[in-house]
Every structure is written in C-alpha cells, then in structure tokens.
Amino acid sequence: MGQRGDRLHVQLSVGDDVVGVRVVGEIDVASVGVLRAALWAAPARPVLRVDLSGVRLLSAAGVRALVAAHLRVRARGGELVLADPDPVVARVLRATGLHRVIPVVESLPTTPCSRGELAACA
C-alpha cells in the first residue's frame, strides 16, 4: 500500500507487531500531507517504524508531523521508531532534539558478514 505526492512517496508494510513506513523524497510544507496521511492510516501495532533512508529533506513541517505521530502512537500504547536517517535528516533530528524524544536506530546489515568483518558486524 503506498501513497505518492509530486516529491514524496510513502509505502506501508504491515506485520504482526510492526508497521513499516518507507519514505522517499522531500518532506516539506508542500508534501507533508502525504506523510501525515500515511502515518494516520497505519494500523495500530506495538511499533511504527519510519524508514527515513530515502528522505533528502526534513523541514519543520515534517518534524511537526513526526511529533504528532509519536504522540498518537504513544497514546495507543505503541512506539514510533525512526530508522536509517540520511545524514542531512539526522542533523535535523539532532538540531531539533527530536532524537531525544523518538528513538533513532540504524538497521542491521542485510548481507552476511565475512570472517574479516565480524568485529564490525557484532
């Protein structure tokens, strides 16, 4: 299930315990409605995981949408988690202090580790 704006594409995947929201593009005042609609459409699960690896821009409107989603998910007893932000987006999360309110995680590598990489993969 996905939603698309001119500059933003959002795709939902629903599991038993986690709803994944993959976001690609720019989150600003013109496109934040697409993100907000997807976050509100997500079914209730213990974890709402928002993959920000494809986001190039996160404006104040996007930050407000993430805060609102965090409050909404928390009110239902769940947790919002932000995953793999682009370095520019990670800088916004740190500058706004949002990283202290909403957990920001990095995904584990998807390829198996070779013997020489075990320390880096542990």
CSV table of N, CA and C in Angstrom, one decimal, residues 1 12-20 41-45:
chain,number,residue,atom,x,y,z
A,1,MET,N,0.9,-1.2,0.0
A,1,MET,CA,0.0,0.0,0.0
A,1,MET,C,0.9,1.2,0.0
A,12,LEU,N,3.6,1.6,2.9
A,12,LEU,CA,3.4,0.9,4.2
A,12,LEU,C,3.5,-0.6,4.0
A,13,SER,N,4.1,-1.2,5.0
A,13,SER,CA,4.1,-2.7,5.1
A,13,SER,C,3.6,-3.0,6.5
A,14,VAL,N,2.7,-4.0,6.6
A,14,VAL,CA,2.1,-4.3,7.9
A,14,VAL,C,2.5,-5.7,8.3
A,15,GLY,N,3.0,-5.8,9.5
A,15,GLY,CA,3.4,-7.1,10.1
A,15,GLY,C,2.5,-7.3,11.3
A,16,ASP,N,2.8,-8.4,12.0
A,16,ASP,CA,2.1,-8.7,13.3
A,16,ASP,C,2.3,-7.7,14.4
A,17,ASP,N,3.6,-7.3,14.5
A,17,ASP,CA,4.0,-6.4,15.6
A,17,ASP,C,4.5,-5.1,15.1
A,18,VAL,N,4.8,-4.9,13.8
A,18,VAL,CA,5.4,-3.7,13.3
A,18,VAL,C,4.7,-3.3,12.1
A,19,VAL,N,4.5,-2.0,12.0
A,19,VAL,CA,4.1,-1.3,10.7
A,19,VAL,C,5.3,-0.6,10.2
A,20,GLY,N,5.7,-0.9,9.0
A,20,GLY,CA,6.9,-0.2,8.4
A,20,GLY,C,6.4,0.9,7.5
A,41,ALA,N,-3.0,6.6,8.6
A,41,ALA,CA,-3.6,5.4,8.0
A,41,ALA,C,-3.0,4.1,8.6
A,42,ALA,N,-1.9,4.2,9.2
A,42,ALA,CA,-1.2,3.0,9.7
A,42,ALA,C,-2.0,2.3,10.7
A,43,PRO,N,-2.2,1.0,10.6
A,43,PRO,CA,-3.0,0.3,11.7
A,43,PRO,C,-2.2,0.2,13.0
A,44,ALA,N,-2.9,0.1,14.1
A,44,ALA,CA,-2.3,0.1,15.4
A,44,ALA,C,-1.5,-1.2,15.6
A,45,ARG,N,-0.2,-1.1,15.9
A,45,ARG,CA,0.7,-2.2,16.2
A,45,ARG,C,1.6,-1.7,17.3
